[in-house]
PDB file of C-alpha atoms in Angstrom:
ATOM      1  CA  MET J  44     -13.729  -5.386  -3.193  1.00 88.00           C
ATOM      2  CA  MET J  45     -11.780  -2.136  -3.108  1.00 92.00           C
ATOM      3  CA  GLU J  46     -10.781  -0.412   0.093  1.00 94.00           C
ATOM      4  CA  LEU J  47      -8.454   2.321   1.248  1.00 93.00           C
ATOM      5  CA  CYS J  48      -5.785   0.593   3.321  1.00 94.00           C
ATOM      6  CA  LEU J  49      -3.022   1.926   5.542  1.00 92.00           C
ATOM      7  CA  VAL J  50       0.619   1.141   4.763  1.00 92.00           C
ATOM      8  CA  GLU J  51       1.809  -0.750   7.809  1.00 92.00           C
ATOM      9  CA  LYS J  52       5.205  -2.097   6.715  1.00 92.00           C
ATOM     10  CA  VAL J  53       7.458  -2.007   3.677  1.00 92.00           C
ATOM     11  CA  SER J  54       9.459  -5.214   3.252  1.00 92.00           C
ATOM     12  CA  PRO J  55      12.214  -4.864   0.630  1.00 91.00           C
ATOM     13  CA  VAL J  56      13.475  -8.399   1.303  1.00 92.00           C
ATOM     14  CA  THR J  57      10.246  -9.956   0.008  1.00 93.00           C
ATOM     15  CA  ASN J  58       9.201  -7.055  -2.299  1.00 93.00           C
ATOM     16  CA  GLU J  59       5.921  -6.770  -0.414  1.00 95.00           C
ATOM     17  CA  VAL J  60       4.051  -3.985   1.296  1.00 94.00           C
ATOM     18  CA  ILE J  61       1.888  -4.905   4.273  1.00 95.00           C
ATOM     19  CA  PHE J  62      -1.398  -2.987   4.381  1.00 95.00           C
ATOM     20  CA  PHE J  63      -3.904  -2.754   7.223  1.00 96.00           C
ATOM     21  CA  ILE J  64      -7.524  -3.274   6.108  1.00 95.00           C
ATOM     22  CA  PRO J  65      -9.691  -1.152   8.431  1.00 94.00           C
ATOM     23  CA  SER J  66     -13.037  -2.861   7.702  1.00 94.00           C
ATOM     24  CA  CYS J  67     -11.898  -6.303   8.831  1.00 93.00           C
ATOM     25  CA  LYS J  68      -9.013  -5.256  11.111  1.00 95.00           C
ATOM     26  CA  LYS J  69      -6.529  -7.535   9.340  1.00 96.00           C
ATOM     27  CA  THR J  70      -3.428  -7.083   7.228  1.00 96.00           C
ATOM     28  CA  ILE J  71      -2.706  -8.107   3.665  1.00 95.00           C
ATOM     29  CA  ALA J  72       0.665  -8.495   1.918  1.00 95.00           C
ATOM     30  CA  ILE J  73       0.769  -7.139  -1.617  1.00 94.00           C
ATOM     31  CA  PRO J  74       3.717  -8.201  -3.809  1.00 94.00           C
ATOM     32  CA  LEU J  75       5.105  -5.339  -5.915  1.00 92.00           C
ATOM     33  CA  SER J  76       7.586  -4.933  -8.743  1.00 91.00           C
ATOM     34  CA  LYS J  77      11.089  -3.826  -7.752  1.00 91.00           C
ATOM     35  CA  GLU J  78      10.493  -0.404  -9.328  1.00 91.00           C
ATOM     36  CA  LEU J  79       7.299   0.201  -7.394  1.00 90.00           C
ATOM     37  CA  MET J  80       8.899  -1.199  -4.250  1.00 92.00           C
ATOM     38  CA  GLU J  81      11.656   1.429  -4.524  1.00 90.00           C
ATOM     39  CA  VAL J  82       8.999   4.152  -4.645  1.00 88.00           C
ATOM     40  CA  PHE J  83       7.372   2.790  -1.482  1.00 88.00           C
ATOM     41  CA  ILE J  84      10.730   2.545   0.315  1.00 88.00           C
ATOM     42  CA  VAL J  85      11.633   6.154  -0.468  1.00 88.00           C
ATOM     43  CA  GLN J  86       8.127   7.335   0.402  1.00 84.00           C
ATOM     44  CA  HIS J  87       8.187   5.409   3.681  1.00 81.00           C
ATOM     45  CA  GLU J  88      11.627   6.737   4.691  1.00 83.00           C
ATOM     46  CA  GLN J  89      10.923  10.376   3.839  1.00 84.00           C
ATOM     47  CA  SER J  90       7.364  10.715   5.080  1.00 75.00           C
ATOM     48  CA  GLU J  91       6.046  11.098   8.585  1.00 72.00           C
ATOM     49  CA  GLU J  92       2.467  11.125   7.316  1.00 74.00           C
ATOM     50  CA  VAL J  93       0.086   8.193   7.306  1.00 75.00           C
ATOM     51  CA  SER J  94      -0.189   6.719   3.820  1.00 82.00           C
ATOM     52  CA  PHE J  95      -3.374   5.109   2.444  1.00 88.00           C
ATOM     53  CA  HIS J  96      -3.707   3.334  -0.886  1.00 91.00           C
ATOM     54  CA  LEU J  97      -6.622   1.826  -2.759  1.00 93.00           C
ATOM     55  CA  ILE J  98      -6.304  -1.965  -2.664  1.00 93.00           C
ATOM     56  CA  ASP J  99      -8.228  -4.613  -4.576  1.00 93.00           C
ATOM     57  CA  ILE J 100      -8.457  -6.984  -1.622  1.00 92.00           C
ATOM     58  CA  GLU J 101      -9.829 -10.002  -3.510  1.00 92.00           C
ATOM     59  CA  ASN J 102      -7.051  -9.928  -6.118  1.00 93.00           C
ATOM     60  CA  LYS J 103      -4.328  -8.615  -3.789  1.00 92.00           C
ATOM     61  CA  LYS J 104      -3.456  -5.728  -6.097  1.00 92.00           C
ATOM     62  CA  LEU J 105      -2.584  -2.113  -5.599  1.00 90.00           C
ATOM     63  CA  GLN J 106      -4.874   0.074  -7.704  1.00 87.00           C
ATOM     64  CA  GLU J 107      -3.613   3.082  -9.598  1.00 68.00           C
ATOM     65  CA  ARG J 108      -5.345   6.257  -8.603  1.00 52.00           C
ATOM     66  CA  GLU J 109      -5.072   9.876  -9.578  1.00 40.00           C
ATOM     67  CA  MET J 110      -4.361  12.391  -6.891  1.00 36.00           C
ATOM     68  CA  SER J 111      -6.268  15.630  -6.943  1.00 33.00           C
ATOM     69  CA  ASN J 112      -6.385  18.702  -4.762  1.00 33.00           C
ATOM     70  CA  GLY J 113      -9.800  17.630  -3.506  1.00 38.00           C
ATOM     71  CA  ILE J 114      -8.522  14.444  -1.839  1.00 37.00           C
TER      72      ILE J 114
END
């Protein structure tokens, strides 16, 4: 099941990002590669905006998605 989830916490110590799943009001920890983790750290530090990402909840994976002007 795929869902847009809110980035709640970036944890560089464990190389995980904690996402909030709105439909079930729970969180999920997604392990990431060090390279992708660095992107999330920079994004988290520099942004004051809320960040949502498409998550495959069953497989605990971050899904790649293309950004467009319409989103």
